[in-house]
CSV table of C-alpha atoms in Angstrom, one decimal:
chain,number,residue,atom,x,y,z
G,259,UNK,CA,-76.5,-36.1,-23.5
G,260,UNK,CA,-78.1,-39.1,-22.4
G,261,UNK,CA,-76.4,-42.4,-21.3
G,262,UNK,CA,-80.3,-44.2,-20.6
G,263,UNK,CA,-83.2,-44.8,-23.2
G,264,UNK,CA,-87.0,-45.9,-23.2
G,265,UNK,CA,-85.4,-49.4,-24.7
G,266,UNK,CA,-81.7,-49.6,-22.9
G,267,UNK,CA,-78.1,-48.8,-23.9
G,268,UNK,CA,-77.0,-51.5,-26.7
G,269,UNK,CA,-72.9,-52.8,-25.3
G,270,UNK,CA,-70.9,-55.7,-26.8
G,271,UNK,CA,-68.7,-58.1,-25.1
G,272,UNK,CA,-64.9,-58.1,-26.9
G,273,UNK,CA,-62.0,-59.3,-25.3
G,274,UNK,CA,-58.4,-60.0,-27.1
G,275,UNK,CA,-56.8,-62.9,-25.0
G,276,UNK,CA,-58.4,-62.4,-22.0
G,277,UNK,CA,-57.9,-58.6,-22.0
G,278,UNK,CA,-61.6,-57.7,-21.9
G,279,UNK,CA,-64.0,-54.2,-22.4
G,280,UNK,CA,-67.7,-53.8,-23.4
G,281,UNK,CA,-67.7,-51.3,-26.4
G,282,UNK,CA,-70.6,-48.9,-26.8
G,283,UNK,CA,-71.3,-47.8,-30.3
G,284,UNK,CA,-72.1,-44.1,-30.4
G,285,UNK,CA,-71.3,-42.9,-33.7
G,286,UNK,CA,-75.1,-43.2,-34.6
G,287,UNK,CA,-76.1,-41.8,-30.7
G,288,UNK,CA,-75.6,-39.8,-28.8
G,289,UNK,CA,-74.3,-41.4,-24.5
G,290,UNK,CA,-72.2,-40.1,-22.1
G,291,UNK,CA,-69.8,-42.3,-20.2
G,292,UNK,CA,-69.6,-41.8,-16.9
G,293,UNK,CA,-67.0,-42.0,-13.6
G,294,UNK,CA,-69.9,-44.3,-12.0
G,295,UNK,CA,-70.9,-46.3,-15.3
G,296,UNK,CA,-68.0,-47.1,-16.8
G,297,UNK,CA,-67.3,-49.0,-12.9
G,298,UNK,CA,-71.1,-50.0,-12.8
G,299,UNK,CA,-70.3,-52.1,-16.1
G,300,UNK,CA,-66.5,-52.9,-15.3
G,301,UNK,CA,-67.8,-54.5,-11.5
G,302,UNK,CA,-68.2,-58.8,-12.3
G,303,UNK,CA,-70.2,-59.8,-10.3
G,304,UNK,CA,-73.2,-56.6,-10.8
G,305,UNK,CA,-72.4,-55.3,-13.7
G,306,UNK,CA,-71.4,-57.0,-17.0
G,307,UNK,CA,-67.9,-57.5,-16.0
G,308,UNK,CA,-64.2,-56.0,-17.8
G,309,UNK,CA,-61.3,-54.5,-18.0
G,310,UNK,CA,-61.7,-51.4,-19.1
G,311,UNK,CA,-65.0,-50.1,-21.3
G,312,UNK,CA,-64.9,-48.1,-24.4
G,313,UNK,CA,-66.5,-46.2,-26.7
G,314,UNK,CA,-66.9,-45.6,-30.0
G,315,UNK,CA,-67.5,-42.3,-31.8
G,316,UNK,CA,-67.9,-40.1,-35.0
G,317,UNK,CA,-65.6,-37.0,-34.1
G,318,UNK,CA,-62.8,-36.1,-35.8
G,319,UNK,CA,-60.5,-37.1,-39.3
G,320,UNK,CA,-60.6,-40.7,-39.1
G,321,UNK,CA,-63.1,-43.7,-39.9
G,322,UNK,CA,-63.6,-43.5,-35.7
G,323,UNK,CA,-62.9,-41.8,-32.9
G,324,UNK,CA,-62.2,-44.6,-30.0
G,325,UNK,CA,-61.9,-43.7,-26.2
G,326,UNK,CA,-61.1,-45.8,-23.0
G,327,UNK,CA,-61.8,-45.9,-19.3
G,328,UNK,CA,-60.3,-48.2,-16.4
G,329,UNK,CA,-62.6,-50.5,-14.2
G,330,UNK,CA,-61.7,-48.0,-11.6
G,331,UNK,CA,-63.4,-45.4,-13.5
G,332,UNK,CA,-60.4,-42.7,-14.6
G,333,UNK,CA,-60.2,-43.0,-18.5
G,334,UNK,CA,-57.4,-44.1,-20.2
G,335,UNK,CA,-55.4,-42.7,-23.7
G,336,UNK,CA,-54.9,-45.2,-25.4
G,337,UNK,CA,-56.3,-49.6,-24.7
G,338,UNK,CA,-54.2,-51.9,-27.5
G,339,UNK,CA,-56.4,-54.8,-27.4
G,340,UNK,CA,-59.6,-52.2,-27.1
G,341,UNK,CA,-58.1,-50.7,-30.5
G,342,UNK,CA,-57.3,-53.6,-32.3
G,343,UNK,CA,-61.2,-55.4,-31.2
G,344,UNK,CA,-62.8,-52.8,-32.2
G,345,UNK,CA,-61.2,-52.1,-35.4
G,346,UNK,CA,-61.8,-56.0,-36.3
G,347,UNK,CA,-65.8,-55.1,-35.7
G,348,UNK,CA,-65.3,-52.3,-37.7
G,349,UNK,CA,-63.3,-53.2,-40.1
G,350,UNK,CA,-66.0,-56.2,-40.6
G,351,UNK,CA,-69.5,-53.4,-40.8
G,352,UNK,CA,-67.6,-51.6,-42.7
G,353,UNK,CA,-66.2,-53.7,-45.2
G,354,UNK,CA,-62.6,-52.5,-45.0
G,355,UNK,CA,-59.3,-54.4,-44.7
G,356,UNK,CA,-57.7,-51.0,-43.4
G,357,UNK,CA,-58.7,-48.5,-41.3
G,358,UNK,CA,-57.3,-44.8,-39.7
G,359,UNK,CA,-58.5,-44.7,-36.1
G,360,UNK,CA,-58.5,-41.3,-33.3
G,361,UNK,CA,-57.5,-41.4,-30.1
G,362,UNK,CA,-56.5,-38.8,-27.1
G,363,UNK,CA,-52.8,-41.1,-27.5
G,364,UNK,CA,-53.2,-39.7,-31.4
G,365,UNK,CA,-53.9,-41.2,-34.8
G,366,UNK,CA,-53.8,-45.1,-34.9
G,367,UNK,CA,-53.8,-47.5,-38.4
G,368,UNK,CA,-55.2,-50.5,-38.4
G,369,UNK,CA,-55.1,-53.8,-41.0
G,370,UNK,CA,-56.7,-56.4,-41.4
G,371,UNK,CA,-53.6,-59.7,-41.5
G,372,UNK,CA,-56.6,-62.6,-42.4
G,373,UNK,CA,-57.6,-65.7,-40.6
G,374,UNK,CA,-59.3,-63.2,-37.6
G,375,UNK,CA,-55.2,-61.6,-37.4
G,376,UNK,CA,-55.2,-57.6,-36.6
G,377,UNK,CA,-52.7,-55.0,-36.2
G,378,UNK,CA,-52.8,-52.4,-34.6
G,379,UNK,CA,-49.4,-49.8,-34.9
G,380,UNK,CA,-49.8,-48.0,-32.0
G,381,UNK,CA,-47.1,-44.6,-32.8
G,382,UNK,CA,-44.1,-43.9,-31.1
G,383,UNK,CA,-43.6,-44.5,-27.8
G,384,UNK,CA,-42.3,-42.4,-26.1
G,385,UNK,CA,-38.8,-42.4,-24.1
G,386,UNK,CA,-38.6,-38.8,-22.8
G,387,UNK,CA,-39.3,-38.7,-18.9
G,388,UNK,CA,-41.4,-35.9,-19.2
G,389,UNK,CA,-43.8,-37.5,-22.0
G,390,UNK,CA,-44.5,-41.1,-19.9
G,391,UNK,CA,-44.6,-38.7,-17.4
G,392,UNK,CA,-42.2,-39.1,-14.4
G,393,UNK,CA,-42.0,-37.4,-11.6
G,394,UNK,CA,-38.3,-35.7,-12.2
G,395,UNK,CA,-35.8,-35.5,-15.3
G,396,UNK,CA,-34.3,-39.5,-15.4
G,397,UNK,CA,-32.7,-41.1,-18.3
G,398,UNK,CA,-35.5,-43.5,-18.0
G,399,UNK,CA,-33.2,-46.8,-19.3
G,400,UNK,CA,-33.1,-47.7,-15.7
G,401,UNK,CA,-34.7,-45.7,-13.0
G,402,UNK,CA,-33.8,-45.2,-9.4
G,403,UNK,CA,-36.4,-48.3,-7.7
G,404,UNK,CA,-35.1,-50.9,-7.0
G,405,UNK,CA,-34.8,-53.8,-9.3
G,406,UNK,CA,-34.2,-51.2,-12.1
G,407,UNK,CA,-37.0,-50.7,-14.3
G,408,UNK,CA,-37.5,-48.8,-18.1
G,409,UNK,CA,-40.4,-46.4,-17.8
G,410,UNK,CA,-41.7,-46.0,-21.4
G,411,UNK,CA,-45.1,-44.4,-22.6
G,412,UNK,CA,-47.2,-45.7,-25.0
G,413,UNK,CA,-49.9,-42.8,-24.3
G,414,UNK,CA,-49.6,-44.0,-20.8
G,415,UNK,CA,-47.4,-45.0,-18.6
G,416,UNK,CA,-45.6,-48.0,-18.2
G,417,UNK,CA,-42.7,-49.3,-16.1
G,418,UNK,CA,-40.7,-52.8,-17.2
G,419,UNK,CA,-39.2,-55.2,-14.9
G,420,UNK,CA,-37.2,-57.2,-16.5
G,421,UNK,CA,-36.7,-60.9,-13.7
G,422,UNK,CA,-35.0,-64.0,-14.0
G,423,UNK,CA,-38.5,-65.8,-13.5
G,424,UNK,CA,-41.6,-63.5,-14.6
G,425,UNK,CA,-44.0,-66.8,-12.6
G,426,UNK,CA,-42.4,-66.4,-9.3
G,427,UNK,CA,-43.7,-62.7,-8.9
G,428,UNK,CA,-46.1,-62.0,-6.4
G,429,UNK,CA,-47.8,-59.6,-9.1
G,430,UNK,CA,-51.5,-58.7,-6.1
G,431,UNK,CA,-48.4,-57.8,-3.9
G,432,UNK,CA,-46.0,-56.6,-6.5
G,433,UNK,CA,-48.2,-54.0,-9.1
G,434,UNK,CA,-50.2,-52.1,-7.2
G,435,UNK,CA,-46.4,-50.9,-5.3
G,436,UNK,CA,-45.5,-50.0,-8.2
G,437,UNK,CA,-49.0,-48.1,-9.5
G,438,UNK,CA,-48.5,-45.2,-6.7
G,439,UNK,CA,-44.6,-45.2,-7.3
G,440,UNK,CA,-43.7,-40.8,-6.6
G,441,UNK,CA,-42.0,-41.2,-9.4
G,442,UNK,CA,-45.6,-41.6,-11.8
G,443,UNK,CA,-47.5,-38.1,-10.8
G,444,UNK,CA,-50.4,-40.7,-13.0
G,445,UNK,CA,-49.7,-43.3,-11.4
G,446,UNK,CA,-48.2,-46.2,-13.6
G,447,UNK,CA,-48.9,-49.5,-15.9
G,448,UNK,CA,-46.6,-52.3,-14.2
G,449,UNK,CA,-45.2,-54.9,-16.8
G,450,UNK,CA,-42.7,-57.9,-14.5
G,451,UNK,CA,-40.8,-59.9,-18.0
G,452,UNK,CA,-37.6,-62.5,-18.9
G,453,UNK,CA,-36.0,-63.5,-21.4
G,454,UNK,CA,-37.2,-67.6,-22.7
G,455,UNK,CA,-36.1,-67.5,-26.0
G,456,UNK,CA,-34.4,-65.4,-28.4
G,457,UNK,CA,-36.8,-62.1,-29.0
G,458,UNK,CA,-39.2,-63.8,-26.7
G,459,UNK,CA,-40.6,-62.8,-24.0
G,460,UNK,CA,-42.7,-63.9,-21.1
G,461,UNK,CA,-44.5,-60.9,-19.8
G,462,UNK,CA,-46.9,-60.9,-17.1
G,463,UNK,CA,-49.3,-57.8,-15.9
G,464,UNK,CA,-50.6,-55.2,-13.7
G,465,UNK,CA,-52.9,-53.1,-15.1
G,466,UNK,CA,-53.1,-49.2,-13.9
G,467,UNK,CA,-56.6,-48.2,-12.3
G,468,UNK,CA,-58.0,-52.4,-13.3
G,469,UNK,CA,-55.4,-54.6,-11.3
G,470,UNK,CA,-53.6,-57.9,-12.9
G,471,UNK,CA,-54.7,-58.8,-16.0
G,472,UNK,CA,-54.7,-61.8,-18.9
G,473,UNK,CA,-53.0,-59.1,-21.1
G,474,UNK,CA,-52.5,-55.6,-22.0
G,475,UNK,CA,-51.2,-54.5,-25.5
G,476,UNK,CA,-50.6,-51.2,-24.5
G,477,UNK,CA,-47.6,-53.0,-21.7
G,478,UNK,CA,-46.9,-55.4,-24.7
G,479,UNK,CA,-46.1,-52.3,-26.7
G,480,UNK,CA,-43.9,-51.1,-23.9
G,481,UNK,CA,-42.1,-54.0,-23.0
G,482,UNK,CA,-41.1,-55.0,-26.2
G,483,UNK,CA,-39.0,-51.4,-26.4
G,484,UNK,CA,-37.6,-51.6,-23.6
G,485,UNK,CA,-36.2,-54.9,-24.3
G,486,UNK,CA,-35.0,-54.3,-27.7
G,487,UNK,CA,-33.5,-50.8,-25.6
G,488,UNK,CA,-31.8,-52.6,-22.9
G,489,UNK,CA,-30.5,-55.0,-25.5
G,490,UNK,CA,-32.2,-58.0,-24.5
G,491,UNK,CA,-33.5,-58.4,-27.7
G,492,UNK,CA,-34.9,-57.3,-30.6
G,493,UNK,CA,-37.1,-55.2,-32.4
G,494,UNK,CA,-39.4,-57.5,-33.2
G,495,UNK,CA,-40.5,-59.8,-30.5
G,496,UNK,CA,-43.3,-62.7,-29.6
G,497,UNK,CA,-44.8,-61.7,-25.5
G,498,UNK,CA,-46.5,-64.5,-24.0
G,499,UNK,CA,-49.5,-63.2,-21.1
G,500,UNK,CA,-51.5,-65.1,-19.3
G,501,UNK,CA,-54.2,-64.9,-22.1
G,502,UNK,CA,-51.9,-65.7,-25.1
G,503,UNK,CA,-49.4,-64.4,-27.2
G,504,UNK,CA,-48.7,-60.5,-29.4
G,505,UNK,CA,-46.3,-60.1,-31.8
G,506,UNK,CA,-44.8,-56.8,-30.9
G,507,UNK,CA,-42.7,-55.1,-34.4
G,508,UNK,CA,-41.3,-51.4,-33.8
G,509,UNK,CA,-40.9,-50.0,-36.5
G,510,UNK,CA,-39.5,-46.6,-38.1
G,511,UNK,CA,-43.3,-46.0,-38.2
G,512,UNK,CA,-44.1,-47.0,-34.9
G,513,UNK,CA,-44.9,-50.1,-32.3
G,514,UNK,CA,-47.4,-52.0,-34.4
G,515,UNK,CA,-49.1,-54.9,-32.4
G,516,UNK,CA,-50.5,-57.9,-34.1
G,517,UNK,CA,-53.0,-60.8,-32.9
G,518,UNK,CA,-56.6,-62.5,-32.1
G,519,UNK,CA,-59.3,-61.0,-31.0
G,520,UNK,CA,-63.2,-62.0,-30.5
G,521,UNK,CA,-66.1,-60.3,-30.1
G,522,UNK,CA,-68.3,-62.4,-27.4
G,523,UNK,CA,-71.9,-61.3,-27.4
G,524,UNK,CA,-73.7,-58.3,-28.6
G,525,UNK,CA,-76.2,-57.4,-24.9
G,526,UNK,CA,-78.1,-53.8,-24.0
G,527,UNK,CA,-78.5,-52.9,-20.6
G,528,UNK,CA,-82.0,-51.9,-19.3
G,529,UNK,CA,-83.3,-48.4,-17.9
G,530,UNK,CA,-83.5,-50.1,-14.4
G,531,UNK,CA,-80.1,-51.1,-14.2
G,532,UNK,CA,-78.6,-47.7,-15.9
G,533,UNK,CA,-81.9,-46.1,-13.5
G,534,UNK,CA,-79.4,-47.3,-10.5
G,535,UNK,CA,-76.8,-44.7,-11.2
């Protein structure tokens, strides 16, 4: 497979509440994403700039298969906001109001909720230490770390701290300290969250392989699950992030995430840009 042609490589720029993505559509052509290409495209000065890259392909039993890369070139099994953005695009493209998507996380259902709102079922949360994964057997509800965070898997690992005021946490220092904690052999996403009303959380996020982001879908799902497990909220919550608000509903069939998305523009990576790799 080749990632370059004489005419360049088309891409779409999308975001969910400011959590932004460069998306490649590989349903009709072979596209190879390398860690080097992911890092260069994600560079906000020398590339396009994004939190994650995503590739759409036609493989598998669903309507499309999605693969994700973080800004540092590492791969991610799940990316909730990117899934919602791509689902919105595919529903518009295919004239559908529901989709069956496949990812490394598993099969995900997406629905058009009307008025530009898209909902995706991110699957059942992983609550056992080995599934998240953690480095050793322990209760995931309250880890033996200062602050007693909760660990949750949503196809990627999450560590959620419940604090009095999420706004006051120095995330640039706090996030990397726990992203690389030895309890998380695959690193972890880090959230700080505070209860600001009944079933309403304020959350800020440090994403594994990215850094601070304006929003994170899988982090929102993990935080909602953690809050419900700890008795802070019910299973249906509103989460206010730096970039906007998501509605999370932990149902019997999985964790549903609902909110708005934006398709910003389409463009083409030039042969010269690709050749520089």
